[in-house]
């Protein structure tokens, strides 16, 4: 480490009182310091919560909540540090709201923040608490489905095919130009009226599901929590669209194919294990084996592109996909805000191979897929 990095580390260990010696903090380091202070600073403050209102924690909306703190811990620190912080929180400071207290969890307002905190801590929950947590997850997922399903499904209802005619007389499909041209022979020059004997309509086509596979690969690393949740909901919506054959695969250094649970995003989400290492190349190779017709397949890779395995193996797998005609879309974020945080170097290398990389909302992803399977 550089001298500055050493000072930052000591500043995080010793707390704010060491600032004159170690210097100030900014950016992510300042966020880490605030997160550590929330837990370890309570010894110096002599109270259990920031703000000192009570010796007992709560999930009330009016104060900084344990779910907020849990999510910050899992975003800012590596896995080994997370495990130590969790151990201290539970054993040393008895911060156990989410993992032992059924009543508090029942009273908590379902939200994305609370859902992410449940995903981070469900491995610590007993069966009774886990059952309550599952119901909370279901409520949040139902809210997301209600918000996203109809707009996404409407994109796939069909597109006007202006190359084909149809006998289905629907006003929005009316082809005025062709109708006028082909009925000109019925024009009455005396009355200056055009009589329409045969109206013409465009054909509204639907894409055939058996011709397209959509394989969604989702990185389970802690920073991808928002994307994991929205991926499960998006896959469930895609699963209900008959023109698509949807696969959903979760990965870290291992691979879990949850395609069988696509129709139930709650079940999918409860199988997520956030954190751990990342082997993106292995997931892409797994997708290769799933593909039936390369030119009728889309691989959606949702990751921060921080590869733990040799990057060359990932790039080789991506190159094979692109060369065989498969559409490859890398998403650094899939949620309502689509704010990406990712390894730009790896992403740029995938783009150079012919892949697409970006950040999208679920609706934008649906529109992109619909455009490609036209």
C-alpha positions in Angstrom: 0.0 0.0 0.0 1.0 3.6 -0.6 1.5 5.9 2.5 -1.8 7.5 1.8 -3.6 4.2 1.6 -2.0 3.2 4.9 -3.3 6.4 6.5 -6.8 5.8 5.1 -6.8 2.3 6.6 -5.7 3.5 10.0 -8.3 6.3 9.8 -11.0 3.8 9.2 -9.7 1.6 12.1 -9.3 4.5 14.7 -12.3 6.6 13.8 -12.8 10.3 13.5 -10.6 11.2 16.4 -7.6 10.3 14.3 -8.4 12.7 11.5 -5.7 15.2 12.4 -3.0 12.6 12.1 -4.4 10.4 9.3 -6.2 13.1 7.3 -9.8 13.3 6.1 -11.8 10.9 3.9 -13.9 11.3 0.8 -16.1 9.4 -1.5 -16.5 5.7 -0.8 -14.0 5.8 2.1 -16.2 8.4 3.9 -19.2 6.1 3.4 -17.2 3.2 4.8 -16.3 5.4 7.8 -19.9 6.3 8.4 -21.0 2.7 8.2 -18.3 1.6 10.7 -19.2 4.4 13.0 -22.8 3.4 13.1 -21.8 0.0 14.6 -18.5 0.5 16.5 -19.1 4.1 17.5 -21.8 3.1 19.9 -19.3 2.0 22.5 -17.8 5.5 22.7 -21.3 7.1 22.6 -22.7 4.7 25.2 -25.8 4.0 23.3 -27.1 1.4 20.9 -28.4 3.6 18.1 -27.1 6.7 16.2 -29.1 9.6 17.7 -29.4 7.9 21.1 -33.1 7.7 21.3 -33.3 4.2 22.8 -31.4 1.2 23.9 -33.4 -0.9 21.5 -33.2 -0.8 17.8 -36.3 -0.4 15.6 -37.4 -0.4 11.9 -39.3 2.9 12.2 -39.2 5.1 9.1 -38.2 8.2 11.2 -34.6 7.1 11.9 -31.7 5.4 10.1 -32.7 1.8 9.9 -30.9 -1.4 10.2 -31.8 -2.4 6.6 -30.1 0.8 5.3 -27.0 0.0 7.3 -26.9 -3.7 6.2 -27.2 -2.7 2.5 -24.3 -0.2 2.9 -22.1 -2.8 4.6 -22.7 -5.3 1.7 -22.0 -2.6 -0.9 -18.9 -1.1 0.6 -16.9 -4.0 2.0 -15.4 -7.3 0.8 -16.9 -10.6 1.9 -14.4 -11.4 4.6 -15.0 -8.0 6.2 -18.8 -8.3 5.9 -18.7 -11.6 7.8 -16.8 -10.0 10.7 -19.1 -7.0 10.8 -22.2 -9.2 10.8 -20.7 -11.3 13.6 -20.0 -8.3 15.8 -23.4 -6.8 15.1 -25.2 -9.9 16.2 -23.0 -11.1 19.0 -21.4 -8.0 20.4 -24.1 -5.4 19.9 -27.2 -7.5 19.7 -28.5 -5.8 16.5 -30.9 -8.7 15.7 -34.0 -7.0 14.3 -34.0 -8.6 10.9 -32.9 -12.1 11.9 -34.6 -12.9 15.2 -37.5 -10.5 15.9 -40.7 -11.6 14.1 -42.8 -8.7 15.5 -40.5 -6.0 14.2 -40.3 -7.6 10.8 -44.1 -7.9 10.7 -44.4 -4.2 11.4 -41.8 -3.2 8.9 -43.1 -1.4 5.7 -42.3 -3.6 2.6 -39.8 -1.8 0.5 -36.9 -2.4 -1.9 -34.5 -1.4 0.9 -35.9 -4.0 3.3 -36.0 -6.6 0.6 -32.3 -6.2 -0.1 -31.5 -6.3 3.6 -33.4 -9.6 3.8 -31.4 -11.0 0.9 -28.2 -10.0 2.7 -29.2 -11.6 6.0 -31.6 -14.5 5.3 -28.8 -17.0 5.8 -28.8 -15.9 9.5 -32.6 -16.2 10.0 -34.4 -19.0 11.7 -37.4 -20.6 9.9 -40.0 -18.6 11.6 -38.4 -15.2 10.7 -37.6 -16.5 7.2 -41.3 -17.3 6.6 -42.3 -13.7 7.6 -39.5 -12.4 5.4 -40.7 -14.4 2.4 -44.2 -12.8 2.7 -42.6 -9.4 2.8 -40.6 -10.2 -0.3 -43.8 -11.3 -2.0 -45.5 -8.0 -1.3 -42.6 -6.0 -2.8 -42.4 -8.3 -5.8 -46.2 -8.0 -6.4 -45.8 -4.2 -6.3 -43.0 -4.4 -8.9 -45.0 -6.8 -11.1 -48.0 -4.5 -11.0 -45.8 -1.6 -12.0 -43.8 -3.3 -14.8 -45.8 -6.1 -16.3 -48.3 -4.3 -18.5 -45.9 -1.8 -20.0 -43.4 -4.5 -20.8 -46.0 -7.0 -22.2 -47.5 -4.3 -24.4 -44.2 -4.0 -26.3 -44.6 -7.6 -27.4 -48.2 -7.5 -28.4 -47.2 -7.2 -32.0 -45.9 -4.7 -34.6 -47.5 -3.6 -37.8 -46.0 -5.4 -40.8 -46.3 -3.0 -43.7 -45.3 -5.6 -46.2 -48.3 -7.8 -45.7 -52.0 -7.2 -46.1 -54.7 -8.5 -43.7 -58.4 -9.3 -43.9 -58.7 -8.4 -40.2 -60.5 -5.1 -40.2 -59.1 -3.1 -37.3 -59.1 0.7 -37.4 -55.5 1.1 -36.1 -54.3 -1.2 -38.9 -56.0 0.7 -41.7 -53.8 1.3 -44.7 -55.1 4.6 -46.1 -52.5 5.0 -48.9 -53.1 1.5 -50.4 -56.9 1.9 -50.0 -56.9 5.1 -51.9 -54.6 3.9 -54.7 -56.4 0.7 -55.3 -59.9 2.3 -55.3 -59.1 5.2 -57.7 -61.0 3.4 -60.4 -64.1 4.1 -58.4 -63.6 7.9 -58.4 -66.6 9.9 -59.6 -65.4 13.0 -61.4 -68.8 14.6 -61.4 -69.4 14.5 -57.7 -65.7 14.5 -57.0 -66.1 11.6 -54.5 -64.0 8.5 -54.1 -66.1 5.4 -53.3 -64.3 2.8 -51.3 -65.3 -0.7 -52.3 -62.4 -2.6 -50.8 -60.5 -1.2 -47.8 -57.0 -2.5 -47.1 -55.3 -3.2 -43.7 -51.8 -3.9 -42.6 -51.1 -7.3 -41.0 -50.2 -7.2 -37.3 -47.7 -10.0 -36.8 -46.6 -11.8 -33.6 -43.1 -13.2 -33.2 -42.8 -16.9 -32.8 -41.6 -18.0 -29.4 -40.0 -21.2 -30.6 -37.6 -19.2 -32.7 -36.1 -17.2 -29.9 -34.4 -17.9 -26.7 -33.6 -15.3 -24.1 -31.0 -16.4 -21.6 -30.6 -14.0 -18.7 -27.3 -14.4 -16.7 -27.4 -12.6 -13.3 -24.3 -11.8 -11.2 -25.1 -12.4 -7.5 -22.3 -10.2 -6.1 -23.4 -7.9 -3.4 -23.3 -4.7 -5.4 -25.8 -6.2 -7.9 -28.8 -6.6 -5.4 -31.1 -4.1 -7.3 -30.4 -5.8 -10.6 -30.9 -9.3 -9.2 -34.4 -8.3 -7.9 -35.4 -6.7 -11.2 -33.9 -9.5 -13.2 -36.2 -12.0 -11.4 -39.3 -9.9 -12.1 -38.3 -9.2 -15.7 -37.7 -12.9 -16.3 -41.1 -13.7 -14.9 -42.7 -11.2 -17.3 -40.7 -12.6 -20.2 -41.7 -16.1 -19.2 -45.3 -15.2 -19.7 -44.7 -13.9 -23.2 -45.3 -16.8 -25.5 -43.0 -15.6 -28.3 -40.0 -16.0 -26.0 -38.4 -19.0 -24.4 -36.8 -17.6 -21.2 -33.9 -19.0 -19.1 -32.7 -17.4 -15.8 -29.3 -18.3 -14.4 -27.7 -16.9 -11.2 -24.0 -17.1 -10.8 -21.0 -16.2 -8.7 -18.2 -18.8 -8.8 -21.0 -21.3 -9.0 -24.0 -21.5 -11.4 -27.7 -22.0 -10.3 -30.2 -22.4 -13.2 -33.5 -21.2 -11.8 -35.4 -21.3 -15.1 -37.9 -23.7 -13.6 -38.9 -21.0 -11.1 -39.1 -18.2 -13.7 -42.9 -17.9 -13.2 -42.4 -17.3 -9.5 -39.9 -14.4 -8.9 -40.3 -14.7 -5.2 -38.9 -18.3 -5.2 -36.1 -17.1 -7.5 -35.2 -14.2 -5.2 -35.2 -16.4 -2.1 -32.6 -18.6 -3.8 -30.2 -15.7 -4.3 -27.0 -15.8 -2.3 -25.5 -12.3 -2.5 -21.7 -11.9 -2.2 -18.8 -14.2 -2.9 -16.5 -14.4 -5.9 -17.4 -13.9 -9.5 -16.7 -16.2 -12.6 -18.5 -14.4 -15.4 -16.8 -16.5 -18.1 -18.1 -19.7 -16.6 -21.7 -18.3 -16.8 -21.3 -17.3 -20.4 -20.0 -20.8 -21.3 -23.0 -22.3 -19.6 -25.3 -20.1 -21.7 -23.5 -21.4 -24.8 -24.6 -24.9 -23.9 -28.2 -23.8 -23.6 -28.5 -22.3 -27.0 -30.4 -24.3 -29.6 -30.3 -21.9 -32.6 -27.5 -19.4 -32.3 -29.1 -16.9 -34.7 -32.3 -17.0 -32.7 -30.8 -16.5 -29.3 -30.1 -13.5 -27.0 -27.8 -13.7 -24.0 -28.4 -10.9 -21.5 -25.4 -10.7 -19.1 -26.2 -8.6 -16.0 -23.0 -7.9 -14.1 -20.5 -5.3 -13.0 -17.9 -6.9 -15.2 -15.5 -7.3 -12.3 -14.2 -10.7 -13.3 -12.5 -12.9 -10.7 -11.4 -15.5 -13.2 -8.9 -14.8 -16.1 -10.6 -12.2 -18.3 -9.3 -13.9 -21.4 -11.6 -16.9 -20.8 -14.6 -14.5 -20.6 -13.6 -12.7 -23.7 -13.1 -15.9 -25.6 -16.6 -17.1 -24.7 -18.1 -13.8 -25.7 -16.3 -13.9 -29.0 -17.7 -17.3 -29.8 -21.2 -16.2 -29.0 -21.0 -13.1 -31.3 -19.3 -15.1 -34.1 -22.0 -17.7 -34.2 -24.7 -15.0 -34.6 -26.0 -14.8 -31.0 -26.9 -11.4 -29.7 -25.0 -10.5 -26.6 -26.2 -7.7 -24.3 -24.2 -6.8 -21.2 -26.0 -4.8 -18.6 -24.1 -3.0 -15.8 -27.5 -2.2 -14.2 -31.1 -3.4 -14.5 -33.4 -1.4 -12.3 -35.7 1.6 -12.3 -32.8 4.1 -12.1 -30.3 2.3 -14.3 -27.3 3.8 -12.6 -24.3 1.7 -13.6 -21.1 1.0 -11.7 -18.8 -1.4 -13.5 -15.4 -2.3 -14.9 -15.1 -0.1 -18.0 -12.1 -1.9 -19.4 -13.7 -5.3 -19.6 -17.0 -3.8 -20.9 -15.1 -2.0 -23.6 -13.4 -5.2 -24.7 -16.8 -7.0 -25.0 -18.1 -4.1 -27.1 -15.0 -4.4 -29.3 -15.9 -8.1 -29.9 -19.3 -7.1 -31.2 -21.4 -7.3 -28.0 -23.6 -4.5 -26.7 -23.1 -3.0 -23.2 -25.2 -0.5 -21.3 -27.6 0.1 -18.4 -31.3 -0.3 -18.8 -34.6 -0.2 -17.0 -36.7 -3.3 -17.4 -38.9 -1.5 -19.9 -35.9 -0.5 -22.0 -34.7 -4.1 -21.9 -38.1 -5.3 -23.1 -38.1 -2.8 -26.0 -34.5 -3.8 -27.0 -35.4 -7.5 -27.0 -38.7 -6.9 -28.9 -36.8 -4.9 -31.5 -34.3 -7.7 -32.0 -36.8 -10.6 -32.3 -38.9 -8.7 -34.9 
